[in-house]
Each structure stands twice: as C-alpha cells, then as structure tokens.
CSV table of C-alpha atoms in Angstrom, one decimal:
chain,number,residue,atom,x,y,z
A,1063,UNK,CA,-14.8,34.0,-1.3
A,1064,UNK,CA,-13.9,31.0,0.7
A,1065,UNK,CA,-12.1,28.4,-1.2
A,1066,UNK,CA,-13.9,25.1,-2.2
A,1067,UNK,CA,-13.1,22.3,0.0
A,1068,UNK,CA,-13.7,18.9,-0.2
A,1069,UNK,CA,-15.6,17.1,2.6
A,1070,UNK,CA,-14.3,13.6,3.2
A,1071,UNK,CA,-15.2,10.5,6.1
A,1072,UNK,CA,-12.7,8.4,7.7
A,1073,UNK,CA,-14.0,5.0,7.3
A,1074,UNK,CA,-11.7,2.9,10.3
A,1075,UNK,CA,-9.8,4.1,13.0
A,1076,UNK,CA,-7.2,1.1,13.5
A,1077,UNK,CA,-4.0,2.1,13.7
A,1078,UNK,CA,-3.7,3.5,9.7
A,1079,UNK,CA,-7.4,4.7,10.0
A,1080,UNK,CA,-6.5,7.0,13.1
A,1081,UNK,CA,-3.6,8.5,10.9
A,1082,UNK,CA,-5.2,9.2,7.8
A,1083,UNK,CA,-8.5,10.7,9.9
A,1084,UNK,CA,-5.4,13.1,11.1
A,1085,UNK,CA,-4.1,14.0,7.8
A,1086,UNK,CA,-6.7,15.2,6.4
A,1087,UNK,CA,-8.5,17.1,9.6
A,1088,UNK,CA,-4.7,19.1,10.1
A,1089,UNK,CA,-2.4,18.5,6.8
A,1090,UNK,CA,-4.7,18.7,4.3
A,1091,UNK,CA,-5.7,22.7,4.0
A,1092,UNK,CA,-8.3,21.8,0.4
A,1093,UNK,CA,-9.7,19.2,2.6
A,1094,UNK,CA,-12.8,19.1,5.4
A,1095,UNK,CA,-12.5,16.1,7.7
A,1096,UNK,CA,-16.5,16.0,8.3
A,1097,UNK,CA,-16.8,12.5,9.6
A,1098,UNK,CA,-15.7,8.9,10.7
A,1099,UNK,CA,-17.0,5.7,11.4
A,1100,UNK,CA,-15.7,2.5,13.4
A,1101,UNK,CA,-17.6,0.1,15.4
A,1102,UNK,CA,-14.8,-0.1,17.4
A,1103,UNK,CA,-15.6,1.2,20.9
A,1104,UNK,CA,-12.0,1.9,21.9
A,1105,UNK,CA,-12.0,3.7,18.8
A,1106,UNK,CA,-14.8,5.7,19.1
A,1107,UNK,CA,-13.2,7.0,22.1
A,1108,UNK,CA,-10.2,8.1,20.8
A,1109,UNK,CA,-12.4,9.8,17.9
A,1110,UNK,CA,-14.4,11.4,20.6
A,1111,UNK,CA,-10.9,13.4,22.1
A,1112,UNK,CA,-9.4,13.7,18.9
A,1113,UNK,CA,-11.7,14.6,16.3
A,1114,UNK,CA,-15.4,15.3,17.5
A,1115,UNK,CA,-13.9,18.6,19.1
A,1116,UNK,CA,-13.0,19.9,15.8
A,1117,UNK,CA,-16.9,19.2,13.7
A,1118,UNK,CA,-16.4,15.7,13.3
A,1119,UNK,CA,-19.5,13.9,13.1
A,1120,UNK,CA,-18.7,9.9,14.3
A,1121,UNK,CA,-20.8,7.0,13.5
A,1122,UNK,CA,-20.5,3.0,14.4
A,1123,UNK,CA,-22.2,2.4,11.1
A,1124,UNK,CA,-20.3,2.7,7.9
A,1125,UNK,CA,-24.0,2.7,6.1
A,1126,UNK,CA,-24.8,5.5,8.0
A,1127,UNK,CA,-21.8,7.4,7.5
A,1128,UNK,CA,-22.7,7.3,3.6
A,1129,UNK,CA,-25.7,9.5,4.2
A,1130,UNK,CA,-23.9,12.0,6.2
A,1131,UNK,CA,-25.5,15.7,4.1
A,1132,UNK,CA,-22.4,16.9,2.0
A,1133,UNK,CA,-20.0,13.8,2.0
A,1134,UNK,CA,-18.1,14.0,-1.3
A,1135,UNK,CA,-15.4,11.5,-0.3
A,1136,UNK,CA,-14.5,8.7,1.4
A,1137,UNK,CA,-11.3,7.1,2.9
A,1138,UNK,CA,-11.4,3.6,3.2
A,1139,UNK,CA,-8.8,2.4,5.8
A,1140,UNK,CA,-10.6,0.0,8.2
A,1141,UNK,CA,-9.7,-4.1,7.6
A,1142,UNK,CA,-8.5,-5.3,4.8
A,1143,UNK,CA,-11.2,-7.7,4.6
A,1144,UNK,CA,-14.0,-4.5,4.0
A,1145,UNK,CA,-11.9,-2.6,2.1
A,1146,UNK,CA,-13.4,-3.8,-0.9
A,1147,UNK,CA,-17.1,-3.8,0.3
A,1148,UNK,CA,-16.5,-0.2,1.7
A,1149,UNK,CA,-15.0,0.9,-1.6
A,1150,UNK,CA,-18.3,-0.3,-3.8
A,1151,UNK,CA,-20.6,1.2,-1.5
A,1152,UNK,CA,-19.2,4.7,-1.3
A,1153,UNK,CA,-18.9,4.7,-5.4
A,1154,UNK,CA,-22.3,3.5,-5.4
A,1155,UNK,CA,-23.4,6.3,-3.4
A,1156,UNK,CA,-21.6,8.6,-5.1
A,1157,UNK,CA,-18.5,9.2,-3.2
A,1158,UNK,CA,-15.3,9.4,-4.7
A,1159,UNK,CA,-12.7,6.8,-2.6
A,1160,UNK,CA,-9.1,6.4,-1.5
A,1161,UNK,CA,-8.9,3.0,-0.7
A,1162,UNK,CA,-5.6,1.8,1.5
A,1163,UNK,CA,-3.8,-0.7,0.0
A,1164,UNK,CA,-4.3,-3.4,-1.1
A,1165,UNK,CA,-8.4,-3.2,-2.5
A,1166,UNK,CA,-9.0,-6.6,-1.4
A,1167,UNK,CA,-6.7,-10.2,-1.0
A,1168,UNK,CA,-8.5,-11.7,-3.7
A,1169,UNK,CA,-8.2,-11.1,-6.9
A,1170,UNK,CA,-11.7,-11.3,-7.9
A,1171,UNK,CA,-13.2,-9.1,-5.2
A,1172,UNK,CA,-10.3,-6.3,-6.6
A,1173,UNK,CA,-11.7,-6.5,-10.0
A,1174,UNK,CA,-14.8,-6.2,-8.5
A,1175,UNK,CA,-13.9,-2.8,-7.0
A,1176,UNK,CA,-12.3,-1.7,-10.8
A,1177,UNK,CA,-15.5,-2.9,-12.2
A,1178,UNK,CA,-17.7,-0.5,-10.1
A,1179,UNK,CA,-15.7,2.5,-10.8
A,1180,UNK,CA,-15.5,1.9,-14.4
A,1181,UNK,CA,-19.5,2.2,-14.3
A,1182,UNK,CA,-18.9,5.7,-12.7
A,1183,UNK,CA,-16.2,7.5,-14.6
A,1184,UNK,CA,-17.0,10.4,-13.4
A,1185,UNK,CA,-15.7,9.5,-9.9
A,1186,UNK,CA,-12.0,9.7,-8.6
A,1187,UNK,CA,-11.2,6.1,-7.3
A,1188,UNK,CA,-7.6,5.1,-5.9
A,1189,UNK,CA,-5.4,3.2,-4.3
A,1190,UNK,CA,-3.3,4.1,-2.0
A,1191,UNK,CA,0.2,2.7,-2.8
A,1192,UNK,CA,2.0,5.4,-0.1
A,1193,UNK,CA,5.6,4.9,-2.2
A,1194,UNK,CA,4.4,6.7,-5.3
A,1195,UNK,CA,4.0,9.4,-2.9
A,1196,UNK,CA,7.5,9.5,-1.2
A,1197,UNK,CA,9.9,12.3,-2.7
A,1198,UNK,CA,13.0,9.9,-2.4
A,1199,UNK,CA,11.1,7.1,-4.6
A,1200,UNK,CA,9.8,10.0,-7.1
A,1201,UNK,CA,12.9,11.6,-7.5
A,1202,UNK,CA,14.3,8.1,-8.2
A,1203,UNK,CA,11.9,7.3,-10.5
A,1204,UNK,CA,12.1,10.5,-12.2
A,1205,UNK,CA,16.0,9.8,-12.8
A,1206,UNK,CA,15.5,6.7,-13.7
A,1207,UNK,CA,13.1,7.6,-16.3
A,1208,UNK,CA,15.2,10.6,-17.8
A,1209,UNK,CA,16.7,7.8,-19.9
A,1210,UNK,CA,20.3,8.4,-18.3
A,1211,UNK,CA,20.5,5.2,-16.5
A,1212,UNK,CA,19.8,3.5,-19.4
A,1213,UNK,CA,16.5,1.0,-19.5
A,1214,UNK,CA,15.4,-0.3,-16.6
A,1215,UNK,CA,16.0,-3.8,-15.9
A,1216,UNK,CA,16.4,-5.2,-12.8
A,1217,UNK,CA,14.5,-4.2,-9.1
A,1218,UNK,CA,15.7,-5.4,-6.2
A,1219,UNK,CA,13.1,-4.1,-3.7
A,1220,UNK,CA,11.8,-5.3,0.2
A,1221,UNK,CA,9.3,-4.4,2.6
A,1222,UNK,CA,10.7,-5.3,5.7
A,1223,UNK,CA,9.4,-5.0,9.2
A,1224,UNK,CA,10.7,-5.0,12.8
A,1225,UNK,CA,10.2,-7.7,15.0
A,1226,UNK,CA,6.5,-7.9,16.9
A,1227,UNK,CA,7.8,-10.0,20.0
A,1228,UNK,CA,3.8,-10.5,20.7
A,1229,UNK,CA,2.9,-12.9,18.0
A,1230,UNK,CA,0.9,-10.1,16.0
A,1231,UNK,CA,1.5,-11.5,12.9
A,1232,UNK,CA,0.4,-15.0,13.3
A,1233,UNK,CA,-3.4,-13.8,14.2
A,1234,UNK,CA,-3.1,-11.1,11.6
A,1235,UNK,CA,-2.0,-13.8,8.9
A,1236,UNK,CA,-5.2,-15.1,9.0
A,1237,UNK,CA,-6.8,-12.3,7.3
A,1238,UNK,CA,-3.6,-10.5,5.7
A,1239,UNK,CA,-3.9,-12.5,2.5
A,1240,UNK,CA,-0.2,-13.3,3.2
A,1241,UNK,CA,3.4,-11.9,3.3
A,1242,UNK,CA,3.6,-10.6,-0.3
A,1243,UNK,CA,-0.3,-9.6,-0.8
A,1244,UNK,CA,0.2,-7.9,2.6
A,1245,UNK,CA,3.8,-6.9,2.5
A,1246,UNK,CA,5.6,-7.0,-0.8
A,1247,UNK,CA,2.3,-5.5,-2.9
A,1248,UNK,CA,4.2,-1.7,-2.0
A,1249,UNK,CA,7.4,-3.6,-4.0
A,1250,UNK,CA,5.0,-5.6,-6.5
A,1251,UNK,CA,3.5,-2.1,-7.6
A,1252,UNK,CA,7.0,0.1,-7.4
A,1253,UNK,CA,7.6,-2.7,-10.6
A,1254,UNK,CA,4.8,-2.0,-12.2
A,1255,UNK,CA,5.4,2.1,-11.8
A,1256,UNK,CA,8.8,1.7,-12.6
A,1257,UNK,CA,8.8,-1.0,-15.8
A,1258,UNK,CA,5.4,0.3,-16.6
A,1259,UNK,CA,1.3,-0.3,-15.6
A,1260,UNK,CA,1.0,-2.6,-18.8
A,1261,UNK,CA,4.2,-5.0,-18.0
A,1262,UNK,CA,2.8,-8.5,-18.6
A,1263,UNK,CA,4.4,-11.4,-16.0
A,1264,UNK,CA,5.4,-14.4,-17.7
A,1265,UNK,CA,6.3,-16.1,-14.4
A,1266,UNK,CA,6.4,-16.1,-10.6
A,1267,UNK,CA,8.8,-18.6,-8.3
A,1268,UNK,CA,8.6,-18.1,-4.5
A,1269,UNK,CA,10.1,-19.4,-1.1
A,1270,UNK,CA,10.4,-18.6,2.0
A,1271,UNK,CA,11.0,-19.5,5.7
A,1272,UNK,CA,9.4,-19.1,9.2
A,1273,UNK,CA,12.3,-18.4,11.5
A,1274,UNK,CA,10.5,-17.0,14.2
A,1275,UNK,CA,7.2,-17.4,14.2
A,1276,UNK,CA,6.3,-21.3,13.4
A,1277,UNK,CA,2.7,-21.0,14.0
A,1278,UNK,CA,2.3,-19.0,10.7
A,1279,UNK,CA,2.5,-21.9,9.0
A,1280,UNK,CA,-1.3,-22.8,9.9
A,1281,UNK,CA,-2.1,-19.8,7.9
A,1282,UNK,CA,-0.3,-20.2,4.7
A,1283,UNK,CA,2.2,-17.6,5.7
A,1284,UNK,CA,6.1,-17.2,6.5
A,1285,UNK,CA,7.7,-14.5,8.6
A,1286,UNK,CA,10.2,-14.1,5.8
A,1287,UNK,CA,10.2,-15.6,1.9
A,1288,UNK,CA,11.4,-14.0,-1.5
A,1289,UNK,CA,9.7,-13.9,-4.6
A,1290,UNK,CA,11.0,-13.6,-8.2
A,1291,UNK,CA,9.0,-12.2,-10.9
A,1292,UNK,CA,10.0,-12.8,-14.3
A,1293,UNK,CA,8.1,-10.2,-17.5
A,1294,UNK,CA,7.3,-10.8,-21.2
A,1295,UNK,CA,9.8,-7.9,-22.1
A,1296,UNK,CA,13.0,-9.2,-20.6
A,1297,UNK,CA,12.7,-7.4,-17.7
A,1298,UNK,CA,12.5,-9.1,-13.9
A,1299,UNK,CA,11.7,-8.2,-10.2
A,1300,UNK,CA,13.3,-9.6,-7.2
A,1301,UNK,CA,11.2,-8.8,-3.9
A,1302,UNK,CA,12.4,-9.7,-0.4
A,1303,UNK,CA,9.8,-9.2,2.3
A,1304,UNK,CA,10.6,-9.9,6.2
A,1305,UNK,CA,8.5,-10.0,9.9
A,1306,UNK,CA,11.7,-9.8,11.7
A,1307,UNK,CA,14.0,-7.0,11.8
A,1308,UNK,CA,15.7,-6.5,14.7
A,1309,UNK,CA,16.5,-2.4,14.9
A,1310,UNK,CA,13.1,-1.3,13.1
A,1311,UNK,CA,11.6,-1.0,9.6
A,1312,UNK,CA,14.1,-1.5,6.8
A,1313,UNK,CA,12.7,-0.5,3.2
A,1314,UNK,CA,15.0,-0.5,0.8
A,1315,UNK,CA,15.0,-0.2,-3.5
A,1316,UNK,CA,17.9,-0.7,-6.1
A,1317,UNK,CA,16.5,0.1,-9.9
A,1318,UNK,CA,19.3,-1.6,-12.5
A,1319,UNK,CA,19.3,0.1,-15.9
A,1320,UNK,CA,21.5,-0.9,-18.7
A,1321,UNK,CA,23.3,2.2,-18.0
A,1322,UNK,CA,23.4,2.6,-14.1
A,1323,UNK,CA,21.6,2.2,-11.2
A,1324,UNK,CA,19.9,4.2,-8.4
A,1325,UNK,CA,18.4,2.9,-5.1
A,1326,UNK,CA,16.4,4.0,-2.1
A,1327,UNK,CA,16.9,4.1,1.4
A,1328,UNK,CA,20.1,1.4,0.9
A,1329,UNK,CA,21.0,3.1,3.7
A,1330,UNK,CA,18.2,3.4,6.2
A,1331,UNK,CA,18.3,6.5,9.1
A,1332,UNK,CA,15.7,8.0,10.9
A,1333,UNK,CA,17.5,11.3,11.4
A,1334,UNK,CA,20.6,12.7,10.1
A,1335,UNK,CA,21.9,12.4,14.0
A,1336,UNK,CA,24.9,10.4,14.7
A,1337,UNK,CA,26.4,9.2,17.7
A,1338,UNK,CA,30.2,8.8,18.4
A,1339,UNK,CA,31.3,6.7,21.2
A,1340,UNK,CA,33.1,4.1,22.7
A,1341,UNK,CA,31.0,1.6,21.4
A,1342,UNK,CA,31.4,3.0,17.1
A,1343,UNK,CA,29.4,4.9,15.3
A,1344,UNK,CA,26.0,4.1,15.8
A,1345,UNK,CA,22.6,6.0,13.7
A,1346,UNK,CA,18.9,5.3,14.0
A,1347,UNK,CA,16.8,3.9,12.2
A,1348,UNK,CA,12.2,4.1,11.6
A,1349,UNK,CA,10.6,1.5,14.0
A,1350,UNK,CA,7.6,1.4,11.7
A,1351,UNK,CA,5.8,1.7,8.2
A,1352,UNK,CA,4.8,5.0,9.1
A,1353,UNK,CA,7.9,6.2,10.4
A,1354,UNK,CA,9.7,6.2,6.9
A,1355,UNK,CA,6.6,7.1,5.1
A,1356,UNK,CA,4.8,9.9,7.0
A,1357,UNK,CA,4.9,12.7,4.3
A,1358,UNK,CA,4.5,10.4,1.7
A,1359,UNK,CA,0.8,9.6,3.3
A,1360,UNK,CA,0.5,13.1,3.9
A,1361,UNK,CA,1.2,14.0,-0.1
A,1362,UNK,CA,-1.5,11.3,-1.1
A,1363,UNK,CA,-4.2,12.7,1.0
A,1364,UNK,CA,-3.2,16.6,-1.1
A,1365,UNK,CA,-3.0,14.7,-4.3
A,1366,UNK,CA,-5.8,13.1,-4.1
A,1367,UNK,CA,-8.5,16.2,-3.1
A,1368,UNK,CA,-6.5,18.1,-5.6
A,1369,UNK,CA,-7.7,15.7,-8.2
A,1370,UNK,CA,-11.2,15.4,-7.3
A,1371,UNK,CA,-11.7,19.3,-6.6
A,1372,UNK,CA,-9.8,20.0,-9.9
A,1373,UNK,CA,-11.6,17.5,-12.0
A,1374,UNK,CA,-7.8,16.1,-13.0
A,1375,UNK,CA,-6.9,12.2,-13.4
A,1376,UNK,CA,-5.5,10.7,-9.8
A,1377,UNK,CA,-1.7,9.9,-9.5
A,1378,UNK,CA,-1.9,6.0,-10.3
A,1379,UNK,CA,-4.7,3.9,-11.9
A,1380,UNK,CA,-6.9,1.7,-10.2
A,1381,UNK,CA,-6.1,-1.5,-12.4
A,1382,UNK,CA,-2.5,-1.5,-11.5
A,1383,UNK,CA,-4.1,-2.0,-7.7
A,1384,UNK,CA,-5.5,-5.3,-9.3
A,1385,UNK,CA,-2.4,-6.1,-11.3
A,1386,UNK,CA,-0.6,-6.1,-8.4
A,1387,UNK,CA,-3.0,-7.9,-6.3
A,1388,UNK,CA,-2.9,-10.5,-9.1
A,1389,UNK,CA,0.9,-10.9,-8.9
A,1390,UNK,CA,0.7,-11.1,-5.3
A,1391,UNK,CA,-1.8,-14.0,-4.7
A,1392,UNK,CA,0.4,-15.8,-7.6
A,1393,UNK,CA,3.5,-15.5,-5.3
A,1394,UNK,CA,1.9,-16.5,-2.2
A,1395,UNK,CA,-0.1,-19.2,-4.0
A,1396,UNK,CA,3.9,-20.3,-5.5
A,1397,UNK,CA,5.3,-20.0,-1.7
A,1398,UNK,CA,2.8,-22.6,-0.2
A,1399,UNK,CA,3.1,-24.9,-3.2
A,1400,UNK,CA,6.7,-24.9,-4.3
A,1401,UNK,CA,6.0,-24.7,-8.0
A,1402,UNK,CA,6.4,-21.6,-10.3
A,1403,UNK,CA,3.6,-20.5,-12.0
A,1404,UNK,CA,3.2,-19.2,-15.8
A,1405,UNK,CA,1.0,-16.7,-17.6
A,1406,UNK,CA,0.4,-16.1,-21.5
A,1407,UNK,CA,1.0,-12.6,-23.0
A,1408,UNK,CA,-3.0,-12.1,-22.2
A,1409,UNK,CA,-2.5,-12.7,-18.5
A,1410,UNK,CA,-3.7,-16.5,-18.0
A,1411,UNK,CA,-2.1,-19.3,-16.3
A,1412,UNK,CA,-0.7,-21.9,-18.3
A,1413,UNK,CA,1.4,-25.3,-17.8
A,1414,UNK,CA,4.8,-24.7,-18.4
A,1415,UNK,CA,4.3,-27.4,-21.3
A,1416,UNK,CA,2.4,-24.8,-23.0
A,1417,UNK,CA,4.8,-22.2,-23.1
C-alpha cells in the first residue's frame, strides 16, 4: 500500500517562494508538490523548467489554484502584502496553510488570519518562524529549558543582513512593514519561544540609524536601529537588526539565565574550512538568510505535513505569529517617534502616567 501523502500548492515563486516549491517537490518524501501559482511571468518560466516536468500543475491565478482537485494544503510565500489575504482564502476553502513569516504588517489583518482559523479548528494553520526549526536554536532552547542555566532572563538576539549595494531595501521598505516587523520578528518570536507564548510586554523603546541608505527615511525605515523590549515578569529582550553587513548574513543569539548562558551562531561560519595564509586566519561566512537556515526550512516543510497527515498539533501557535507582529509594529511605531510605548497586563497601550 502506498503511503498517504499530502498534496500541497506553492502560492509565489519570489525568491522564498521558488525555495519552499523546492522543498517540498524533493525534501519532503510525506509530501506531493501538485501545484503553484504566480502571476509573475518570469516566474512562471522558471516553474515551467523546474517544476511542470515533475506533475506540477502552474497557474497565474491564486483563485484558481484553490480549485486545483485534491489540494489539501497550501504554502503561502508570495508578498508580504497577500500573505494574509492568501492565508484566509485557502482556510476558507478548506486548505490547511503554512504561511511565511510574518502573517501580515498589520496587526489587525494578523488577527484577522487567527480569527479565521479559530472558525476552522479542524485545520493546521502556521507560521513559519524558520528558527524554531534550526537544530542549533532547538538544542539551545532545549538546554536552556532543562533548568541548568538557571531562568531565563536576558536575550540578546539580531537579524542581520549583508549589504545590498543596489538600493533593494529602500523600494522594499515600502511594503516591508519596517526593519523589526520585517527583520527582527525571527528575534521578537525566539523571545516569545524562549520566555514563553504568554509573556506580556510592559514596554518597547527603539532607535535607530540610516547609515547607508538615507532614502529609507521616506519610508519610515532605518538600515540599522535596536529595540528594547521590557516584560511584566522581570524578564527583557534586546534585539539588534542591520541592512549592512559587510562579509554576509550575521545571526546571532545569547540566552542569559540566572545560572549561565548559551548563545547561537556568536561565531558565524559557513563551513568548518579554514584558511591559513599570509594574510591570518581567515573563515567564511553565509551571504544570505537562506544560507544559515536551509535545513531549518527544510525541517518546517516535514513538520508541518507530519502534523496535518497525523492529525497532531503544529510546532508553534498561530497567536504567537500575532504577538509578535504586535510587538513589532510597537517598535517600529517607537523608532519613528522617539517615545517608548506602554501596555497593561491585558495587552493595551497606556500613558506612562497610568502605569
């Protein structure tokens, strides 16, 4: 008897869309890549020579995609601007979703998504926050939780890109939601993994800098800015997030317990290869996102089939998307403005006066 598998659409093929369309077709054995949709032309090109050989059917409308006879699932990893549209229309037709990060830049339209699958328990909606995914970060967490280290306290945590010489950024800004909805939500939710989903903010402070790229200012933005994130329980977050590295992507995590501490990546390295010369010691390090994180992209795509073909609960839940989202805006919102922002226990803002 052949084993169940489940038959999933690509929804984008951008840049993350092309990657997760090639997960699932080759590194996910319990899945069936069975179709995609863009109305990118350039992309349906590249679909055509990479995934219509194998039984992939490809579309231009997403709408269309929905109907496609058999599609259990969807992926969602077109625009951040659809992702939340995309999201409510494949729950609404049934589908069970993966969404890329984050569900949406506001937080309304998040909830929005949350809302929707809460009418449909029966379907398995996520996020896909690709750190919860990576062995280093879950061995980390695992230690961390083990109670040896003590409790945790402190997180020291950035997202950190190389330089894009091409002015990428400033016309991506525009829709990005900015630096720490767009960068810093992979640190905002390690917080919330590591302190725990139900950690209530008291406060968020931000500033930040454009040392490069000057024209992000028109959008709200900053090619570089750090963001402080103070809890109910004692606990705080300290997240620095960056558009210009100049050797490649630099990710790196330090959790303080009371106790000890363990970090991630303080060291960054694409290989274990070194080279010895006249010039020192020199190493590599991952150019991109993806680079670091391959595997950990490649785990969440097996993670989540398993959970929808065995009926089980997904690896994270869906309101800790909007949490973070939520935290996020707050910091972006205290970047442009200057002025820290409160919350009560129950997650509202409040003047400082009120406190």
């Amino acid at each position: 008897m052949t084993a169940q598998r489940l038959k999933i659409g690509c929804a984008g093929l951008g840049r993350m869309g092309k990657r997760h369309a090639l997960n699932f077709l080759e590194r996910t054995p319990r899945a069936e890549l069975v179709a995609a949709s863009t109305p990118d032309d350039t992309e349906i090109e590249w679909a055509k020579i990479h995934l219509a050989p194998y039984g992939v059917k490809l579309y231009k409308n997403y709408d269309d995609m929905l109907k496609h006879e058999g599609l259990e699932a969807v992926v969602v990893a077109s625009a951040t601007a659809v992702h939340a549209e995309q999201a409510i229309k494949a729950i609404n037709a049934e589908k069970h979703v993966l969404c890329e990060k984050p569900l949406s830049t506001s937080v309304e339209i998040s909830q929005s998504v949350l809302d929707a699958a809460n009418a449909k328990p029966h379907l398995k909606v996520m996020c896909g926050f690709s750190r919860r995914f990576d062995a280093s970060y879950r061995d980390a967490y695992n230690k961390m939780s083990s109670g040896a280290l003590g409790a945790p306290s402190v997180i020291r945590s950035q997202t950190c890109d190389k330089l894009d010489p091409t002015g990428f950024f400033v016309a991506y800004a525009e829709f990005s939601g900015g630096i720490f909805v767009d960068c810093s939500i992979h640190d905002i939710d390690l917080s919330l993994w590591f302190f725990g989903q139900d950690s209530k903010v008291r406060s968020v402070s931000a500033v930040g800098i454009t040392a490069v790229e000057p024209d992000l200012r028109k959008h709200n933005d900053r090619d570089n800015a750090v963001g402080l994130v103070e809890f109910y329980d004692g606990k705080m977050a300290y997240f620095y997030a960056s558009r210009m590295m100049a050797a490649g992507q630099e990710d790196t995590s330090e959790f303080i317990g009371t106790k000890g501490k363990v970090t991630v990546n303080a060291q960054p390295q694409l290989n274990l290869v070194q080279t010895f010369d006249a010039g020192g010691i020199k190493k590599e390090i991952p150019q991109h996102y993806y680079d670091r994180f391959e595997y950990a992209f490649v785990t969440e795509a097996n993670e989540f089939t398993a959970s929808v073909l065995e009926n089980t609960t997904v690896p994270l839940k869906l309101d800790g998307a909007v949490q973070a989202v939520r935290i996020g805006a707050a910091l972006q919102e205290s970047l442009i403005t200057g002025e820290k922002i409160f919350f009560d226990e129950r997650g509202n803002r409040v003047p400082k006066a009120n406190l």
